[in-house]
Structure formats: C-alpha cells, structure tokens
CSV table of C-alpha atoms in Angstrom, one decimal:
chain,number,residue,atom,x,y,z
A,109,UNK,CA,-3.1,14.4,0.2
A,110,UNK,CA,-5.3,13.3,3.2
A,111,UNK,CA,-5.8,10.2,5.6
A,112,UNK,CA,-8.6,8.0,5.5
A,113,UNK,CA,-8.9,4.9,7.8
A,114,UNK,CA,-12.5,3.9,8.3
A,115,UNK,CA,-11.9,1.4,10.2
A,116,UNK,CA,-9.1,0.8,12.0
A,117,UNK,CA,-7.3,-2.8,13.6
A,118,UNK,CA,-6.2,-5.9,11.7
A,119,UNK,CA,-5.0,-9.6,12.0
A,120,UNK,CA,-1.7,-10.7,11.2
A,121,UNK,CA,-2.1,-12.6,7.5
A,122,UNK,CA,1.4,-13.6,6.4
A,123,UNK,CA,5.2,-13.2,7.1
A,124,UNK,CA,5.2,-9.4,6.3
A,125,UNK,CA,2.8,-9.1,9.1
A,126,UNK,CA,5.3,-10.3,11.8
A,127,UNK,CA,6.5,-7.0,12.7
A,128,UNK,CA,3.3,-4.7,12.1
A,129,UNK,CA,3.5,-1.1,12.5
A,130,UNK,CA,-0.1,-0.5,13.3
A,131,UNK,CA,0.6,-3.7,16.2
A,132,UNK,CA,4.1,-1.6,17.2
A,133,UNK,CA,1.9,1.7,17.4
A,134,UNK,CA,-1.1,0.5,19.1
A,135,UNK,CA,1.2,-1.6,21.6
A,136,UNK,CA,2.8,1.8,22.4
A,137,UNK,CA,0.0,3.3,23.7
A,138,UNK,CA,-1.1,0.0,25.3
A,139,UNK,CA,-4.2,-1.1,23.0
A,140,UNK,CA,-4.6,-4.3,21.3
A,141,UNK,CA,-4.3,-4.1,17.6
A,142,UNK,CA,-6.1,-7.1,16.8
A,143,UNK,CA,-9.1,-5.3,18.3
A,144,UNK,CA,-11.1,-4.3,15.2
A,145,UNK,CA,-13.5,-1.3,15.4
A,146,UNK,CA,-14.7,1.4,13.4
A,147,UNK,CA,-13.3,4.9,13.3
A,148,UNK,CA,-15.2,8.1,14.6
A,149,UNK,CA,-13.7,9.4,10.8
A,150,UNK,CA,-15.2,6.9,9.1
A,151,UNK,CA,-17.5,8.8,7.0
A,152,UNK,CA,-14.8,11.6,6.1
A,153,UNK,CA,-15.0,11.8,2.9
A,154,UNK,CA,-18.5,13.5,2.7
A,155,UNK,CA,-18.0,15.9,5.8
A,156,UNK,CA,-18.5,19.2,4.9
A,157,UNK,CA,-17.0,22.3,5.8
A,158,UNK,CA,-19.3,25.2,7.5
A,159,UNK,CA,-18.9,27.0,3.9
A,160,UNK,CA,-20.1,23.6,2.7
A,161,UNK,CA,-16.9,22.5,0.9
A,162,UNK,CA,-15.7,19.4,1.9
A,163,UNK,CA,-13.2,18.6,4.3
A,164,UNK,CA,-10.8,16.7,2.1
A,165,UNK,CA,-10.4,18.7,-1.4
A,166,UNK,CA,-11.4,18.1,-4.5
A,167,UNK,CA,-8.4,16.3,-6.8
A,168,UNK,CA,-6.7,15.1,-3.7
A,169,UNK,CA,-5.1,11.7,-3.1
A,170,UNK,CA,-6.7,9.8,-0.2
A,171,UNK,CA,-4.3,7.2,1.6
A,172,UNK,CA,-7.4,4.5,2.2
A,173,UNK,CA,-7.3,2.4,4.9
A,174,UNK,CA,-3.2,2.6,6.4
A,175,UNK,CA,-4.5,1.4,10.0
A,176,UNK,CA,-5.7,-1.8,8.4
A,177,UNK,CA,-6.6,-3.6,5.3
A,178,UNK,CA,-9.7,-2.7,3.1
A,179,UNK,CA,-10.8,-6.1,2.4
A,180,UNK,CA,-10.0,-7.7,5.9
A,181,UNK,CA,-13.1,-10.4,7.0
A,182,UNK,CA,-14.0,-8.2,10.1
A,183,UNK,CA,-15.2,-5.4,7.5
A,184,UNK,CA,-17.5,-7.0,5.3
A,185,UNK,CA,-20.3,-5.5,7.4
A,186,UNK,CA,-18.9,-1.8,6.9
A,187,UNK,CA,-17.2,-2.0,3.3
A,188,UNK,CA,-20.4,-1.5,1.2
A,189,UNK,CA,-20.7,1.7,2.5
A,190,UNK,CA,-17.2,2.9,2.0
A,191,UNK,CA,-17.3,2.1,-1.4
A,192,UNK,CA,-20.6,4.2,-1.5
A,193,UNK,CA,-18.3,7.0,-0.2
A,194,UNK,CA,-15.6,6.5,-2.7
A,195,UNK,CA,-18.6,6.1,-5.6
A,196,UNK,CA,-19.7,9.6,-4.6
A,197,UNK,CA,-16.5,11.7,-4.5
A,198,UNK,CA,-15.4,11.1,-7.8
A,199,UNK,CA,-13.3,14.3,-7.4
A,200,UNK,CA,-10.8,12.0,-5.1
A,201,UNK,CA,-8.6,9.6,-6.0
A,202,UNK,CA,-8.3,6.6,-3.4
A,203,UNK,CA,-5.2,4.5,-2.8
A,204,UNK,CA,-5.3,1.4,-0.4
A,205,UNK,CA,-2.6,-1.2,-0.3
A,206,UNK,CA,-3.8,-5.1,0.7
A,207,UNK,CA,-2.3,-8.8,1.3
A,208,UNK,CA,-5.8,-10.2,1.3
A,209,UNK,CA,-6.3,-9.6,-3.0
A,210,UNK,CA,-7.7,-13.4,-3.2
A,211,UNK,CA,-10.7,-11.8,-0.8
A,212,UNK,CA,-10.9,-9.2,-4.0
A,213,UNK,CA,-13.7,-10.8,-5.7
A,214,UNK,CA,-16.4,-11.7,-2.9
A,215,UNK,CA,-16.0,-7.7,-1.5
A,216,UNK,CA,-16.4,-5.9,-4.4
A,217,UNK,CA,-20.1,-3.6,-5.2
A,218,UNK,CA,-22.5,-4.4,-7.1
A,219,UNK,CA,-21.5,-1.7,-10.0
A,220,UNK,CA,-17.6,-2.2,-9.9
A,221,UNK,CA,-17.2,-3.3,-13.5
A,222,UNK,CA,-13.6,-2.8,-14.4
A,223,UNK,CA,-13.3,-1.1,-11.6
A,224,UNK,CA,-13.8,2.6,-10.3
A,225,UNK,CA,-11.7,5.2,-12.4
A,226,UNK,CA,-10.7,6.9,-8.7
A,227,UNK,CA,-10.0,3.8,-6.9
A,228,UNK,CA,-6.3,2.0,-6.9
A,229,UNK,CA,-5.7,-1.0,-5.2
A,230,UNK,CA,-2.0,-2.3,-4.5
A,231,UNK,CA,-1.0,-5.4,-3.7
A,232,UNK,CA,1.6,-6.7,-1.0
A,233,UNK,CA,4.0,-9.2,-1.5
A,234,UNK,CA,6.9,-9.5,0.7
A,235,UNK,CA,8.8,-12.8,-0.9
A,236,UNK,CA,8.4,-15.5,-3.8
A,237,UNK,CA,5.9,-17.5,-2.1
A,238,UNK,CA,3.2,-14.6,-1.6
A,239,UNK,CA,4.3,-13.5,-5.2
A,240,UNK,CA,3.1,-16.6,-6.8
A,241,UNK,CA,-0.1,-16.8,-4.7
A,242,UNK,CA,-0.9,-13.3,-5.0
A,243,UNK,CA,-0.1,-11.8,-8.6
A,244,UNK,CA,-1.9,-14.4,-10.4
A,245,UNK,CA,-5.3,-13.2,-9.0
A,246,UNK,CA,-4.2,-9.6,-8.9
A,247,UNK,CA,-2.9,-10.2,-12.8
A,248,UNK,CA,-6.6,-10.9,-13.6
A,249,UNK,CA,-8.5,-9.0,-11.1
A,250,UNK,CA,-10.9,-5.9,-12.5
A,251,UNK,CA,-8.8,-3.2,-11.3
A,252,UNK,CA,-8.1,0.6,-13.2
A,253,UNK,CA,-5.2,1.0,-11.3
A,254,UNK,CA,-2.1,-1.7,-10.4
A,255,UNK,CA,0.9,-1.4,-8.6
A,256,UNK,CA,3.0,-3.8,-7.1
A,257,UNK,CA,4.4,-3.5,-3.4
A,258,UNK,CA,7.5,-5.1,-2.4
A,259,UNK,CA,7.1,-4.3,1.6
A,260,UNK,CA,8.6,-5.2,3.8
A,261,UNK,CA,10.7,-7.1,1.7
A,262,UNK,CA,12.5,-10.3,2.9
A,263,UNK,CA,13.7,-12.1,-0.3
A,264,UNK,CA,14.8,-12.1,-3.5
A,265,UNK,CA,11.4,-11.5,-5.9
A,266,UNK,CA,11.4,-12.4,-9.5
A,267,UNK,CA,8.3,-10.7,-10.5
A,268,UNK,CA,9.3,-11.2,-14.3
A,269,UNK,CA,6.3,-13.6,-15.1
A,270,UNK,CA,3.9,-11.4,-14.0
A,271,UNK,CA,5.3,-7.9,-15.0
A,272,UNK,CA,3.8,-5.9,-17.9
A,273,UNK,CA,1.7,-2.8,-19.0
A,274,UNK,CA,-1.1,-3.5,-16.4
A,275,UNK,CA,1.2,-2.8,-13.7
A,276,UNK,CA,1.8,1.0,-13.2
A,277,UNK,CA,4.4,0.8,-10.7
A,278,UNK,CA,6.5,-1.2,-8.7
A,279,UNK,CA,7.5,-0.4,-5.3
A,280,UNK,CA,10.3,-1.9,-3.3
A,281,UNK,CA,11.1,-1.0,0.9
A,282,UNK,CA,12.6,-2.5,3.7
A,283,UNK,CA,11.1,-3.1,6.9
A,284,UNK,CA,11.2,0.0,9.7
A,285,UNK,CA,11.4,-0.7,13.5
A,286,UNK,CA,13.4,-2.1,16.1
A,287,UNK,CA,13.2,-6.0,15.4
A,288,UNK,CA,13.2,-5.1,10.9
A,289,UNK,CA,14.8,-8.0,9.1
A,290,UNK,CA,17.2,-7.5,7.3
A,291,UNK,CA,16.4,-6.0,3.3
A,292,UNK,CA,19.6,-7.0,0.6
A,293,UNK,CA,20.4,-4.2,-1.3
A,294,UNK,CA,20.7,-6.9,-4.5
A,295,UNK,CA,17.2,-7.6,-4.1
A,296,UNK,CA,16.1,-4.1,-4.9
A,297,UNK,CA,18.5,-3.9,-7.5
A,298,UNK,CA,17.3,-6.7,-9.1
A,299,UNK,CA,13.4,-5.8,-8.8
A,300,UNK,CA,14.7,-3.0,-10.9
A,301,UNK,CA,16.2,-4.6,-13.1
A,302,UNK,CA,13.2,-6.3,-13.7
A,303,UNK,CA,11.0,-3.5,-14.2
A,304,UNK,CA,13.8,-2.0,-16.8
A,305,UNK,CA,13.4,-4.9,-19.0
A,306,UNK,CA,9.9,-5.0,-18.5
A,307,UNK,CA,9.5,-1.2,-18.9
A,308,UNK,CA,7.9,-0.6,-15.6
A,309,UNK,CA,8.3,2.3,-13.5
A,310,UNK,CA,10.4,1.3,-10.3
A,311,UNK,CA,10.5,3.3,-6.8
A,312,UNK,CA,12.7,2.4,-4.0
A,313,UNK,CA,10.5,3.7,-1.3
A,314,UNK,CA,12.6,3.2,1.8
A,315,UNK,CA,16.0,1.1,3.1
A,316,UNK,CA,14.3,0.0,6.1
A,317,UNK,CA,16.1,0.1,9.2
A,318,UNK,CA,18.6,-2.6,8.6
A,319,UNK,CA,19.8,-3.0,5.0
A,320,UNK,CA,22.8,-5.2,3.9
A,321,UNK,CA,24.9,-3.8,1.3
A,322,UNK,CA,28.5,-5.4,0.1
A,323,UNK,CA,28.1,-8.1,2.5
A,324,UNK,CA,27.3,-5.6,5.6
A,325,UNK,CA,24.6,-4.7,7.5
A,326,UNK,CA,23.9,-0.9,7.9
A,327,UNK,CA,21.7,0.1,11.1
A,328,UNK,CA,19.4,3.4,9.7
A,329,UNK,CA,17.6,5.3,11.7
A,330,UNK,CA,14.1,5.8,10.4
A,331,UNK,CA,14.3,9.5,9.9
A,332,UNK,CA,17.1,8.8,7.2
A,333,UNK,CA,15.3,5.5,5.5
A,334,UNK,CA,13.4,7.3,2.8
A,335,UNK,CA,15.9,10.1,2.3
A,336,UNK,CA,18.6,7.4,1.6
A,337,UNK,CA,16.9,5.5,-1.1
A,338,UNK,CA,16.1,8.5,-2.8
A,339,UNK,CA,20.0,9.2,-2.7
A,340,UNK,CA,20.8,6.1,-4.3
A,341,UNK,CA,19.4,7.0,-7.5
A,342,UNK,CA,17.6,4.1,-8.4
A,343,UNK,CA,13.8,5.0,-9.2
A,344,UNK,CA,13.4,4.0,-12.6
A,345,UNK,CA,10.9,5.7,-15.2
A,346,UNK,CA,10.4,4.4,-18.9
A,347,UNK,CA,10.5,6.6,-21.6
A,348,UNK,CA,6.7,7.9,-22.2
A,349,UNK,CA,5.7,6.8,-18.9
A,350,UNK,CA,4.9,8.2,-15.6
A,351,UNK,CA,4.8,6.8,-12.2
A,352,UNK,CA,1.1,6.9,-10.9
A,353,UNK,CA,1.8,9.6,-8.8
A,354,UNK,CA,4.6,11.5,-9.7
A,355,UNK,CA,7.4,12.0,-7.0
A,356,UNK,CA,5.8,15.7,-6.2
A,357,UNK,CA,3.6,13.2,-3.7
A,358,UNK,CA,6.8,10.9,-3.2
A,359,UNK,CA,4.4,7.7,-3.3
A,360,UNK,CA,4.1,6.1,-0.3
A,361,UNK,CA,5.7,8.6,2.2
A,362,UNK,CA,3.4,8.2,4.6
A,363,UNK,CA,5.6,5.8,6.1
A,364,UNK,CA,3.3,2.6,5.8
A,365,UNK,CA,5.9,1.0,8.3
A,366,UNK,CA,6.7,3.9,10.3
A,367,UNK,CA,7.9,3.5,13.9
C-alpha cells in the first residue's frame, strides 16, 4: 500500500465537505486548505530507487489523491500528466475517491476508453440529494472499477435504484472529528440491507465519532471508530464475490476523515 497526493488542497463542494479533514489538518498546523499547490511528491510513482527499482512496488495499491480530489478545477493544468504516470505503471493499482464525478467526462485522456484496468474511481455521496445527482452519471460513466462511498454519512440513502453488478462495493462511515454529525446506526443497516438484496458487497468502514444507536448517541474516540464497526459484524459479501480489495488491506483504513 502507498500514498500518493500529487497535488494537495481543495475547495469545499457539498455538505460532506463541511467538516473536512484535510481543512481540520491543515488548520492545525496553521495553513489554509483552500490553498491549492502541487506536491514536491508529485511524480512518485516513477522515482526510482538507487538499485533502480521503484519506490512504490510493483502490485501495490496506491491511495490517489487523499489530500484533495483528482478531478478538482484547480488541477486541470496538472492531471494530464498524472494520468501519464498512472498509464505507465501498469504494475499499480490506483484508488481515488471524488464528489466532483459530473467533472468525469471533460478530465479524462485522450486514450481512456473504458477506462484504465489499474485505475478505480469511487464516488462520494453523503445523503439522498447528492445520491440522485451523482450515481446517475457515475452509473454510466466509463469506469473498470466502481464503488460506492457513503462518507461522511448524514442521512438515510436508498441506493436501490442504482445498485447492481457494476458496483463492486459499497462503503458506509460516519464522520470523525470534534464537530462529526451525528451517523444512525439504521442507516448503515439499511445500506446493507440494500446491498444484500442487490448482492453487493457491503463494508462498514468506520462509526464516526458520534453514532446514534437505540435512540442514543455514543461519543467514540477515533482510535476505536474502525475497530468498532468491524465488531459489529456487518460487512457483507455475496456468495462468489469478493470485495475489491479484500479486508487483508481493510479498504479505506487510511482514515479518509482522520483527526
């Protein structure tokens, strides 16, 4: 597994951008997150080692773009060459996660096709309304690899419509950090049920730091929010499926909304 942000800043896009973690980090250390500039480790994927290997490994998964979001306006200038880079190292297998999949089309290279075989592209919706704007151009969208993101999630979902064998996974979490709103256990519960009738593999990523359960409202630390939705038992895999990347990875636990 490695880290790749080529660039890194965003802008705030839609209510699961309220309470950003890249804004919460960068405010931290007192920068402005809305500042966007390109990394010194934006062309990591072809350094080389002095033995000439490459830094990152051959057949590892590469976490694209967690500081910001690949198809954000600010990066048109840069993208074509990260797509070069991910062209090139067909040996890696590159996951980014976006809100801005409506952007999809006008960002794409020249020789995309169907899409790259190594590339997968998630897309973020946090409630209904970004749902029904979103996975109608995702649905449609030349992409190898789909999964659904449910993060930070602040309503009830039905993803029904939309569900079916082009999805490869669907992944629900709650929002980390001090100000998180609130995530209903029933929601996830019923995103999985969804994915059970649909036959889609289900992960329940994290709890978030506030989740409601039984009518009350648990306060969890954010060392404890993945470890607790792994230990309620609810990841859900269809017979003669797998999830994209197996749990050996535990998708996602990079903590895309850590603290």
């Amino acid at each position: 597994m490695a880290n790749w942000n080529p660039w890194h800043g965003c802008r705030k896009y839609s209510e699961g951008c309220q309470n950003c973690y890249v804004y919460r980090i960068d405010q931290a250390h007192g920068k402005n997150a809305a500042q966007i500039f390109l990394n010194k480790d934006f062309d990591l994927p072809m350094r080389r080692k002095r033995d000439r290997s490459y830094v990152i490994s051959p057949g590892s998964i590469v976490y694209t773009c967690f500081s910001s979001d690949f198809f954000l306006e600010d990066a048109d200038p840069w993208r074509e060459r990260a797509w070069e880079m991910m062209r090139w190292r067909q040996d890696l297998f590159f996951l980014m996660i976006t809100k801005r999949i409506t952007r999809l089309q006008q960002c794409l290279p020249p020789d995309w096709g169907e899409g790259y075989s190594n590339v997968h592209i998630c897309c973020t919706v946090e409630n209904q309304r970004q749902a029904q704007i979103r996975l109608p151009v995702y649905q449609k969208a030349p992409i190898r690899h789909k999964s659904i993101i449910c993060s930070p999630l602040l309503g009830p979902i039905d993803l029904s419509p939309y569900l079916g064998d082009w999805v490869e996974e669907v992944v629900a979490a709650g929002e980390s950090g001090e100000e998180a709103r609130p995530c209903h256990y029933d929601w996830v519960l019923d995103l999985r049920r969804q994915c059970v009738e649909k036959q889609v593999p289900f992960h329940f990523m994290q709890t978030g730091a506030r989740l409601v359960k039984d009518g009350k409202c648990y306060r969890i630390a954010r060392r404890y929010q993945h470890s607790q939705a792994k230990a309620a038992g609810i990841d859900f895999t269809p017979p003669g499926k797998k999830s994209p990347f197996g749990r050996t990875e535990n998708f996602f636990d990079i903590q895309t909304e850590s603290e």
